[in-house]
Coordinates of C-alpha atoms and ligand atoms in Angstrom, one line a residue:
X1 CA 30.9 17.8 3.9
X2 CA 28.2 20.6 3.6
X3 CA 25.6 18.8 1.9
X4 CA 25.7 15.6 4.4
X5 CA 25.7 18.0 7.3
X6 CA 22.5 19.3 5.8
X7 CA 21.3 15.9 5.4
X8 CA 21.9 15.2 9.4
X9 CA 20.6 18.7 10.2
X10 CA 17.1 17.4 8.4
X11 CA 17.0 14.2 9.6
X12 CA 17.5 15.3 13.0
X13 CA 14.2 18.0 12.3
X14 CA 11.8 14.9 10.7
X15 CA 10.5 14.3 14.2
X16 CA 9.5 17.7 14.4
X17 CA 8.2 17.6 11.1
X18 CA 5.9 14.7 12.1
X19 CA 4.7 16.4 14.9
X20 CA 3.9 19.7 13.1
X21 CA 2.5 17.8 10.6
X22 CA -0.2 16.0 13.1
X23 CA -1.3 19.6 14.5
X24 CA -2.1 20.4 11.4
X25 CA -4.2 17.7 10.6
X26 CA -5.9 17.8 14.0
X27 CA -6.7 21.4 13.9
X28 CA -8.7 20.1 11.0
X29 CA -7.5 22.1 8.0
X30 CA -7.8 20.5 4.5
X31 CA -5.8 20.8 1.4
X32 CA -7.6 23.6 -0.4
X33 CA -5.2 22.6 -3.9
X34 CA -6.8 23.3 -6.8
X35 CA -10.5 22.2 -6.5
X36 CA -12.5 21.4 -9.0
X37 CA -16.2 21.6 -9.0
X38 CA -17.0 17.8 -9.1
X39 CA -20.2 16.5 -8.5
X40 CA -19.5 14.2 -5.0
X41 CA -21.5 11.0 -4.8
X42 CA -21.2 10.6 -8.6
X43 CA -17.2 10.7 -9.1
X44 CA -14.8 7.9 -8.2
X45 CA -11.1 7.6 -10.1
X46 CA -9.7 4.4 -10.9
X47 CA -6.4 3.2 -11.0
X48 CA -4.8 -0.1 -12.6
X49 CA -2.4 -2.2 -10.4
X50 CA 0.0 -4.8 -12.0
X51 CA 1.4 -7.5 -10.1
X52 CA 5.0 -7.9 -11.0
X53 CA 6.2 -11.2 -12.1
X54 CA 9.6 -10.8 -10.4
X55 CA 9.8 -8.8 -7.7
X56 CA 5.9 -9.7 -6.6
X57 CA 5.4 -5.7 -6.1
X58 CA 2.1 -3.9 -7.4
X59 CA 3.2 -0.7 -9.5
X60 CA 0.3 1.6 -10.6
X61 CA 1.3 3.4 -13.9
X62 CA 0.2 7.2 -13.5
X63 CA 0.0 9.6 -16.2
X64 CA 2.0 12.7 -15.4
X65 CA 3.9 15.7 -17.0
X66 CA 3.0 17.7 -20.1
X67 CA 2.6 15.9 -22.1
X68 CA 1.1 13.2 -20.4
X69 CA 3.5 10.3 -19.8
X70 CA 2.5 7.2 -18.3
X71 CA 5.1 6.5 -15.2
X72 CA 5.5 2.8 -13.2
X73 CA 5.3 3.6 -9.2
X74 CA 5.7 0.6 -6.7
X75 CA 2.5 1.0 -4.4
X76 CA 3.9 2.0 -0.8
X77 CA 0.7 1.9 1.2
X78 CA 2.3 3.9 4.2
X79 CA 4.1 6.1 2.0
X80 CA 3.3 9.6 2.6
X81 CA 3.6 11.2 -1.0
X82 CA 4.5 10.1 -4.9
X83 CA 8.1 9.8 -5.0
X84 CA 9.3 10.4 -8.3
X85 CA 13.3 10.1 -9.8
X86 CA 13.5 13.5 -11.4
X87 CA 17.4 12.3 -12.7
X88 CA 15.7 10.3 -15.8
X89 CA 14.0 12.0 -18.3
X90 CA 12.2 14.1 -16.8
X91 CA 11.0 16.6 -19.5
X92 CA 7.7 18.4 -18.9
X93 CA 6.2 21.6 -19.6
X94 CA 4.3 22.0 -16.7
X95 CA 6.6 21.4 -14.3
X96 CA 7.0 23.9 -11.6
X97 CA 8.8 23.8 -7.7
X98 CA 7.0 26.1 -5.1
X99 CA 9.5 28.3 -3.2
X100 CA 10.3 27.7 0.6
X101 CA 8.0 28.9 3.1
X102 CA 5.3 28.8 0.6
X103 CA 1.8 27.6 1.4
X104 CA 2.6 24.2 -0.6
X105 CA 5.8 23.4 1.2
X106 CA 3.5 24.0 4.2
X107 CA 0.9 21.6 3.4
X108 CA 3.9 18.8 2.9
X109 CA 5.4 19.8 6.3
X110 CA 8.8 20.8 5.1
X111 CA 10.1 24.4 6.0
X112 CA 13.7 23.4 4.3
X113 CA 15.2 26.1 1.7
X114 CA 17.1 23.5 -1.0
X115 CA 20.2 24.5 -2.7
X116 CA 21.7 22.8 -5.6
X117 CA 25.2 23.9 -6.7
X118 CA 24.3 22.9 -10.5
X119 CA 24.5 26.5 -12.5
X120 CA 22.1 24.7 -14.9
X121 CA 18.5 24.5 -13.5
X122 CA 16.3 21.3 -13.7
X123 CA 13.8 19.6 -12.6
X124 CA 15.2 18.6 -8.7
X125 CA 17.8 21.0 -8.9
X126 CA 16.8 24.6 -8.1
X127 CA 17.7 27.5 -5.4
X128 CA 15.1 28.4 -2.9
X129 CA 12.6 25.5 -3.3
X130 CA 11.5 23.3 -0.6
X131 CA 13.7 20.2 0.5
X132 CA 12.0 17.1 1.7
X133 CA 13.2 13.4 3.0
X134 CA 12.4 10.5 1.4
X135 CA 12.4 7.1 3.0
X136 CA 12.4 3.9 0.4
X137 CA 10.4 1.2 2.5
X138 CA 12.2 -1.4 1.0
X139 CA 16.1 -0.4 2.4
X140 CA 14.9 2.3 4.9
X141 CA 17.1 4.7 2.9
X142 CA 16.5 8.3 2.9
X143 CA 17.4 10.6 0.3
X144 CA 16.8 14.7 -0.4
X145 CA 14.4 15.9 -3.0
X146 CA 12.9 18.8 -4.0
X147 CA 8.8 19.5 -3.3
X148 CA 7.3 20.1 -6.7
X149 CA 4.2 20.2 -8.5
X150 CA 3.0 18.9 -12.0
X151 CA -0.1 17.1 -14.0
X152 CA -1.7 13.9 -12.8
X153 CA -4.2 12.5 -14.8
X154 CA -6.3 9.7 -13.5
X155 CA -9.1 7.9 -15.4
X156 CA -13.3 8.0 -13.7
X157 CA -15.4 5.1 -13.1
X158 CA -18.5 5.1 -14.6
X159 CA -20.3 2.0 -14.6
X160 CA -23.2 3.4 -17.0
X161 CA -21.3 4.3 -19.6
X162 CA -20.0 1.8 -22.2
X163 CA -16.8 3.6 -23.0
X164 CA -14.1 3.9 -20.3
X165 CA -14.0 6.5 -18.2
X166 CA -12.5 9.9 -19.3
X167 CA -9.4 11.0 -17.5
X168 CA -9.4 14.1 -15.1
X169 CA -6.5 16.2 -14.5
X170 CA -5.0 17.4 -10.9
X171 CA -3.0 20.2 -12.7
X172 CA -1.1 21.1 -9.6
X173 CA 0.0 17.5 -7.5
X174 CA 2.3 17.9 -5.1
X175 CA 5.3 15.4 -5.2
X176 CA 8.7 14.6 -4.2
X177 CA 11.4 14.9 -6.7
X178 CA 13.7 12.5 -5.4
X179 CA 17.5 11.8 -7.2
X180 CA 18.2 8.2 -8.6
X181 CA 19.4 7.0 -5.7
X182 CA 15.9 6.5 -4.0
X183 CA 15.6 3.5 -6.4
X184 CA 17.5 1.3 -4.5
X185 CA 16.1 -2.5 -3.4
X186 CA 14.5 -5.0 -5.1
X187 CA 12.9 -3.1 -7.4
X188 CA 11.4 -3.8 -11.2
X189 CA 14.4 -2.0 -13.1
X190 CA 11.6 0.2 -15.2
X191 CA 10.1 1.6 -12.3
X192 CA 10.3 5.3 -11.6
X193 CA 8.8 6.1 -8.2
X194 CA 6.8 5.6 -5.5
X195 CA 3.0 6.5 -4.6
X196 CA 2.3 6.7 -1.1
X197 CA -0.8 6.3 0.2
X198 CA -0.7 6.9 3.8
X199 CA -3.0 9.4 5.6
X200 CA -1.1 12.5 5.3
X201 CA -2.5 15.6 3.6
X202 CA -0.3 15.0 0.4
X203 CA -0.7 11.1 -0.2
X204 CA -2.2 10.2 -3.6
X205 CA -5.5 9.3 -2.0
X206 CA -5.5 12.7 0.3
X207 CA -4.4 14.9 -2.7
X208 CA -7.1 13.2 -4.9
X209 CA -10.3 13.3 -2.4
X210 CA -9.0 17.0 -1.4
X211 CA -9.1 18.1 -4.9
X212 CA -12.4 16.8 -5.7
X213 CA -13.9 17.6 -2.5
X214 CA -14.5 13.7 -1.5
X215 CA -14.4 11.9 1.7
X216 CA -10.5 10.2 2.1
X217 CA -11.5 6.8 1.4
X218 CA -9.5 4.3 -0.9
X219 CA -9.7 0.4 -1.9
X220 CA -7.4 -1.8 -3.1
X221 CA -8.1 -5.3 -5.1
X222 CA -4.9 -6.7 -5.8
X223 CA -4.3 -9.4 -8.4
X224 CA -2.9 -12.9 -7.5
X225 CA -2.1 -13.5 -11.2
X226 CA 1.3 -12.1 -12.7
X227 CA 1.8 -9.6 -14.9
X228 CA -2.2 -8.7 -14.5
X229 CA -4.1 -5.5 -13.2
X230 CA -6.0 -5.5 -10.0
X231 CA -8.2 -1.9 -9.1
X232 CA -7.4 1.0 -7.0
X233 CA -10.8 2.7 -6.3
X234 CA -10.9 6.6 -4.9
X235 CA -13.9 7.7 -3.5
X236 CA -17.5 6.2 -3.0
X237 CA -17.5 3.5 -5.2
X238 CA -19.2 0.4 -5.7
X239 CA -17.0 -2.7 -5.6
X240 CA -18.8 -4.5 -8.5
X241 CA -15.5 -6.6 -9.6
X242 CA -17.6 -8.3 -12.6
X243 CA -20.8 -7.9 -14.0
X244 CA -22.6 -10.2 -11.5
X245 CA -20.1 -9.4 -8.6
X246 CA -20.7 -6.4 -6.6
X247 CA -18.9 -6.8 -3.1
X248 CA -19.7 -3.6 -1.6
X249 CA -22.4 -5.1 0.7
X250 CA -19.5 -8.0 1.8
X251 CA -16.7 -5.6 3.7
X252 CA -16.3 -6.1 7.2
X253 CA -14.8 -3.4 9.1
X254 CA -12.1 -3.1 12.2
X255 CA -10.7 0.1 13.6
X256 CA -7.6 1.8 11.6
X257 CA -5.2 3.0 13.6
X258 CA -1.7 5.1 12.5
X259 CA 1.3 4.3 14.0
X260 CA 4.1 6.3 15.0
X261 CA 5.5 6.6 11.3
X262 CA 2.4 7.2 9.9
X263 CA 1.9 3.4 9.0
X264 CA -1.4 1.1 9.0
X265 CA -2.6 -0.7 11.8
X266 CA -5.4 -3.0 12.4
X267 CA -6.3 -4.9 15.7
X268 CA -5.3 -8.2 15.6
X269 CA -6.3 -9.8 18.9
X270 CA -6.0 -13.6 18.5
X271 CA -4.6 -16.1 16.1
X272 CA -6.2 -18.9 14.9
X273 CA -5.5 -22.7 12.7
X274 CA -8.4 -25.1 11.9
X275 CA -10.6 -22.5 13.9
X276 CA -8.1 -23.4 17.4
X277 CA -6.0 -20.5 19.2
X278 CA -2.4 -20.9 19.0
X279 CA -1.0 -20.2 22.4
X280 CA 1.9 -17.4 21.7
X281 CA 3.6 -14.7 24.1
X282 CA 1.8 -11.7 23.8
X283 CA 4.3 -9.7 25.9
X284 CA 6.0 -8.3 22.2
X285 CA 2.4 -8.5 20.4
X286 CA 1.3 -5.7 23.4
X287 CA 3.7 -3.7 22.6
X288 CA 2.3 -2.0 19.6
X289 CA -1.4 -3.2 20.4
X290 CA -2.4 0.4 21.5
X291 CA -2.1 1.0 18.0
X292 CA -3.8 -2.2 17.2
X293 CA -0.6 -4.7 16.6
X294 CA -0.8 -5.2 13.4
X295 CA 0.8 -3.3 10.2
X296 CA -0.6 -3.3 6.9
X297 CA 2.4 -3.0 4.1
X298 CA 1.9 -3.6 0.3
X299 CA 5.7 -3.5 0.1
X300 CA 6.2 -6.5 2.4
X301 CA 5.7 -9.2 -0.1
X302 CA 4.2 -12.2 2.9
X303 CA 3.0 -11.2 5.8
X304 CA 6.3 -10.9 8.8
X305 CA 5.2 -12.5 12.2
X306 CA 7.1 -11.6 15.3
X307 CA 10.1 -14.9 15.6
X308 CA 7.8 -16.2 18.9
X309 CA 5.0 -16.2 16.7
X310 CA 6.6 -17.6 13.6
X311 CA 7.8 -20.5 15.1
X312 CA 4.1 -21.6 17.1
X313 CA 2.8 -20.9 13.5
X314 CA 4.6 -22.6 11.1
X315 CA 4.3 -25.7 13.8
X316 CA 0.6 -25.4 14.2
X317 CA 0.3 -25.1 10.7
X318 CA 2.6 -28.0 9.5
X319 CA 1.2 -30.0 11.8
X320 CA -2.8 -29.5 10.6
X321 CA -1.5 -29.7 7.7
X322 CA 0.3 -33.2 7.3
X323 CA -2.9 -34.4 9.0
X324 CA -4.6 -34.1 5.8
X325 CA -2.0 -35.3 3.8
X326 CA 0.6 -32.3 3.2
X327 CA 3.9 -34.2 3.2
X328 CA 6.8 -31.5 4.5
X329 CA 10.2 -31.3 2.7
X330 CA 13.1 -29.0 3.3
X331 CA 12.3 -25.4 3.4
X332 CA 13.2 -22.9 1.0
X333 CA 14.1 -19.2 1.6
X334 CA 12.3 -17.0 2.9
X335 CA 9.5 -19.4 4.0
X336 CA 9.9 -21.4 6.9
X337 CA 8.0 -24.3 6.6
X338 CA 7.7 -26.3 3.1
X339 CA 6.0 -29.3 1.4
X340 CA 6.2 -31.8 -1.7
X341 CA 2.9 -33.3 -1.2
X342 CA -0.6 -31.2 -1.0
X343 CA -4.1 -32.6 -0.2
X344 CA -6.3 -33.2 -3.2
X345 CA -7.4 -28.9 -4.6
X346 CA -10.9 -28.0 -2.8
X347 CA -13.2 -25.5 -4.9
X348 CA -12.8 -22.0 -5.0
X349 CA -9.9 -21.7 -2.9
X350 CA -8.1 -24.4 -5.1
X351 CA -5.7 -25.2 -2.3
X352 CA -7.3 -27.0 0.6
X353 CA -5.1 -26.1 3.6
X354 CA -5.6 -25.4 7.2
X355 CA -7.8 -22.2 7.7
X356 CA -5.4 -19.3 9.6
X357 CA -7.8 -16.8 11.1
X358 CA -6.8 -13.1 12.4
X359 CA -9.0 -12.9 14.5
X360 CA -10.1 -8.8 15.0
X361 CA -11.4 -6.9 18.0
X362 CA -14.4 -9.7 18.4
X363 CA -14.9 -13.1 16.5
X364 CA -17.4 -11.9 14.4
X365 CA -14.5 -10.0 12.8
X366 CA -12.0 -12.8 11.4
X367 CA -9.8 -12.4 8.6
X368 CA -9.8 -15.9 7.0
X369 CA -6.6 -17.2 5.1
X370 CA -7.2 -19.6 2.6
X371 CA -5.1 -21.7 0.7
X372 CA -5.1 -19.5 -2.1
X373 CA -3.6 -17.0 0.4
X374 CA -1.1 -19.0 2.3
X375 CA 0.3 -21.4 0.3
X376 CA 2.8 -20.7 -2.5
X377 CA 4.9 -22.5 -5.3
X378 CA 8.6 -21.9 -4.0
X379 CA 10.0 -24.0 -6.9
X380 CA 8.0 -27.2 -9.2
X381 CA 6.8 -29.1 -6.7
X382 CA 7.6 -27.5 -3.7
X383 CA 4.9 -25.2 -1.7
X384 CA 5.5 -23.2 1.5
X385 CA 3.2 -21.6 4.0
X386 CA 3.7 -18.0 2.5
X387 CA 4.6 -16.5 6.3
X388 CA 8.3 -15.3 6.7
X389 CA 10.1 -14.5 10.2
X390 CA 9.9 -10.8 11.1
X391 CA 13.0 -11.3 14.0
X392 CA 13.0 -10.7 17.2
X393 CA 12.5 -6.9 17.6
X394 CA 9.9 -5.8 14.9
X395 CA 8.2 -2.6 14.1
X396 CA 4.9 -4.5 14.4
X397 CA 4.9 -8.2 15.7
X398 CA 2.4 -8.9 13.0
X399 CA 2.9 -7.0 9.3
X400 CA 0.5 -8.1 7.1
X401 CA 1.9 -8.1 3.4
X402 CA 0.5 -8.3 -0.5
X403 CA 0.4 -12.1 -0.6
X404 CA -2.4 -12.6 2.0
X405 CA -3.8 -8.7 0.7
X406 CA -4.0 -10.5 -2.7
X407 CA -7.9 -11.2 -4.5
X408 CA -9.8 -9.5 -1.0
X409 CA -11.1 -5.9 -1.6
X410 CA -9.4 -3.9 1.6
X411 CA -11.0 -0.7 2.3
X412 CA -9.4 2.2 4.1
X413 CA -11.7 4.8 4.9
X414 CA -9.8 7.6 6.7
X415 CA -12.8 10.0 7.3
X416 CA -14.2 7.1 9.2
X417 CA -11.1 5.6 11.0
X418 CA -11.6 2.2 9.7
X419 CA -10.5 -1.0 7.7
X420 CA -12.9 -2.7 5.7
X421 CA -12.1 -6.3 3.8
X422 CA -14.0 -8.7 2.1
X423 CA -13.1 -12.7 2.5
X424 CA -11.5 -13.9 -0.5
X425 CA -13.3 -13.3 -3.8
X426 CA -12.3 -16.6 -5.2
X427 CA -14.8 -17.7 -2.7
X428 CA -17.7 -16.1 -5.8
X429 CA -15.1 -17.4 -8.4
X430 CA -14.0 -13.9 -8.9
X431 CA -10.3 -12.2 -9.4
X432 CA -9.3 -8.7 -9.4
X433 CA -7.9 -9.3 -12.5
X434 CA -11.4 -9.6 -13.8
X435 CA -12.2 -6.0 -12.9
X436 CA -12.5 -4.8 -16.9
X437 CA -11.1 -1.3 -17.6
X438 CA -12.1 -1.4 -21.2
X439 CA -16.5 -1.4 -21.0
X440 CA -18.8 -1.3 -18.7
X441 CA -18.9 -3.3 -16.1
Ligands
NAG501 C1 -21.8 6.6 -0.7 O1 -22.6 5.9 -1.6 C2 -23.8 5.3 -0.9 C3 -24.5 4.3 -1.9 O2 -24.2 4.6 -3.2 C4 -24.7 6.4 -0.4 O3 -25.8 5.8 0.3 C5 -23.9 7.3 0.5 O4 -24.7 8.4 1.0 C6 -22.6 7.8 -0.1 N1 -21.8 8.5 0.8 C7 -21.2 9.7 0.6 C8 -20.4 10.3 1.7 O5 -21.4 10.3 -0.5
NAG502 C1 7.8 -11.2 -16.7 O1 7.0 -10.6 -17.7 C2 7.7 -10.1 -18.8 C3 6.8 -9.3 -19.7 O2 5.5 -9.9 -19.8 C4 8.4 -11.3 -19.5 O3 9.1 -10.8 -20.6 C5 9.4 -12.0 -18.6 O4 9.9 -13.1 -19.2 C6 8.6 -12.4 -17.3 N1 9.6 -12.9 -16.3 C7 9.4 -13.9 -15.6 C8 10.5 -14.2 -14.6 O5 8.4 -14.6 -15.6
NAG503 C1 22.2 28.3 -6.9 O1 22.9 29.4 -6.3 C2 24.4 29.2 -6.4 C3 25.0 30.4 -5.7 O2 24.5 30.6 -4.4 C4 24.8 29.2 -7.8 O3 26.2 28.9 -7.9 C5 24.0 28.1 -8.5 O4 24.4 28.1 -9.9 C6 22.5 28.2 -8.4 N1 21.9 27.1 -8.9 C7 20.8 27.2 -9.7 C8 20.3 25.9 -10.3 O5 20.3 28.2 -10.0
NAG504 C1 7.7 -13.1 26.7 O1 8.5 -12.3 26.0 C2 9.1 -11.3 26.8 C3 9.9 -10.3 25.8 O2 10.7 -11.0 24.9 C4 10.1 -12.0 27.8 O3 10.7 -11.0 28.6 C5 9.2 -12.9 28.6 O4 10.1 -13.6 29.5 C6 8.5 -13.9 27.7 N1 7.6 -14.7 28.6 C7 7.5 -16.1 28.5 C8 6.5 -16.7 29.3 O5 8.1 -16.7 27.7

């Protein structure tokens, strides 16, 4: 009875949390955790990214604790800090949970005293340390966990060198540690955690340019290919994916809006098949324009549409589609629009379908979905238009998800208040999974 009462009791305070948590970043003050005398323009951290084969989430592998233990997190892109299940094994020297009211708790926003009944103290289980709520994105689930602090080590890019990078430490990260229950959904079963990466002071990419004293800028290449790494980039970097490849001349930029959760939103003012509008009702799509319409989620797996906007879509695109020889066939779940026949595969997008274009705040700013990005193998000889129906009332008509993220370079630079992203890189024969972590590159 006590402990759901003080579940409801900080649930009902979140809102306030939020809002406390904006002043703070408004009134401009910075994480001042731990910095490190780092030399500014010359330092940008990578992190691997693996593609799961079965659940199609990206996990990044952090190494944490003393001593250093590599840990799978799903990527949670509006995530606002690295979630970790302190029930499993978690042994570490290092480990170490500010008290309430302290400076750190501050910084996460949580002014929560936690008490755990255990006698035996552990990690997540400790009197007078700072309670937080954790949301999983996948089942909307929240859970208590206790604000604590420990190792990260993450690995430097340095494209000079022929060795890879060496790994530098963050001896004091700031995390949630969450009970087992957060890991809940369809999840890879070895998966530990979350990262978040949202724009709050204690995201990975906020702790990480705080502590090195770099702007708050992050990019994500994510691989198409199963069971294989994309990139993570921190800080300034150059986007050379290969050798001959450098992209950081070929990003286009929108505005990047947060929504009222904290999410990622990008103006999407038009849609467009074979380069025509599709005629949709715009009345829901308005409704979260003034934060730009459209979410960005790397835990949505295909990017949701709003129903109205599914069902013009899938039409539109069927249509085009058969026109050039796609023969449709039943549909199968989640996809709502299916087919046992494809045109003859065009170059570097291998699949030629109908062209989907996002169309941004002018025309000169289109996201272009290829085949590559739209169409997907349901089952042997069955492909669907890789678009699933977000329902009639949903948190963003349009939420933009890994499958169409996959092979572009997406840029999020928050000291700018902008989205970046290149068109796809098969269009210069190039995969993230060809980003080498081993040599130079
Ligand atoms: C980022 O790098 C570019 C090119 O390497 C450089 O011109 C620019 O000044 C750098 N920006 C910051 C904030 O360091
Ligand atoms: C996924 O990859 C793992 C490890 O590489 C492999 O053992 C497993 O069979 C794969 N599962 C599927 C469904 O392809
Ligand atoms: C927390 O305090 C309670 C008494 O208020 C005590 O019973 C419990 O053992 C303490 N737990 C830990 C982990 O110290
Ligand atoms: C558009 O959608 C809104 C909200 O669902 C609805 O009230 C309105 O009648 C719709 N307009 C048209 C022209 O269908």
């Amino acid at each position: 009875m006590a402990s759901s009462f003080n579940l409801h009791f900080l649930l009902a305070f979140s809102t306030i949390l939020v809002l406390f948590l904006f002043g703070f970043e408004t009134a401009g003050t910075v994480s001042a955790v731990n910095r490190a005398p780092f030399s500014q323009s010359a330092t940008v951290l990578i992190l691997p990214v693996l593609k799961d084969n079965t659940t199609s989430l990206h996990i990044v592998n952090i190494r944490k604790r003393t001593p250093l233990t590599s840990i799978p997190f799903v990527v949670d892109l509006n995530g606002r800090f690295l979630s970790v299940n302190c029930d499993k094994d978690y042994f570490s020297s290092t480990y170490n949970a500010p008290i309430c009211r302290s400076t750190q708790c501050s910084l996460v926003g949580t002014h929560f005293c936690q008490k755990c009944s255990s006698s035996q103290a552990r990690p997540g289980c400790h009197n007078n340390t700072c309670a937080i709520i954790t949301t999983n994105p996948l089942n909307r689930q929240h859970v208590v966990g206790e604000i604590a602090q420990d190792v990260v080590a993450i690995q430097t890019l340095n494209y000079q060198a022929s060795n890879p990078g060496r790994f530098v430490v963050l001896r004091r990260f700031l995390f949630a540690c969450v009970p087992s229950s957060f890991l809940q959904g369809p999840l890879p079963k070895y998966v530990q955690g979350m990262a978040g990466f949202d724009h709050h002071p204690v995201s990975l990419p906020r702790q990480i340019a705080s502590h090195f004293g770099f702007q708050p800028k992050f990019a994500m290449c994510l691989s198409s290919m199963n069971n294989q790494n994309g990139v993570i980039f921190f800080g300034n970097a150059t986007y050379r994916i290969t050798p001959e490849n450098d992209f950081s001349q070929a990003l286009r930029y929108t505005p990047l809006f947060i929504g009222s959760r904290g999410e990622y939103f990008i103006p999407v003012k038009a849609i467009r098949i074979n380069r025509k509008q599709i005629q949709f009702n715009t009345t829901l799509h308005s409704k979260t324009m003034r934060t730009g319409g459209t979410m960005i989620s790397t835990t949505s797996p295909y990017t949701a549409l709003e129903h109205n906007i599914f069902q013009v879509v899938t039409q539109v695109f069927a249509k085009e589609f058969s026109a050039i020889g796609a023969s449709q066939t039943n549909a199968v779940s989640p996809f709502g629009v299916c087919f046992n026949k494809l045109p003859p595969p065009v170059p570097k997008v291998t699949i030629g379908a109908p062209i989907i274009d996002f169309v941004m705040q002018n025309r000169d700013v289109t996201w272009s979905i290829y085949g590559s990005n739209s169409i997907i193998q349901a089952r042997p000889g069955t492909w669907c238009l890789a678009f699933v129906n977000g329902g009639y009332n949903p948190r963003a008509s349009i939420v933009l998800g890994a499958y169409q993220l996959e092979d572009h370079i997406v840029e999020f630079d928050l000291a700018r208040s902008r989205f970046g992203f290149t068109e796809t890189l098969l269009s210069k024969y190039t995969r993230c999974s060809q980003f080498n972590f081993n040599s130079t590159t």
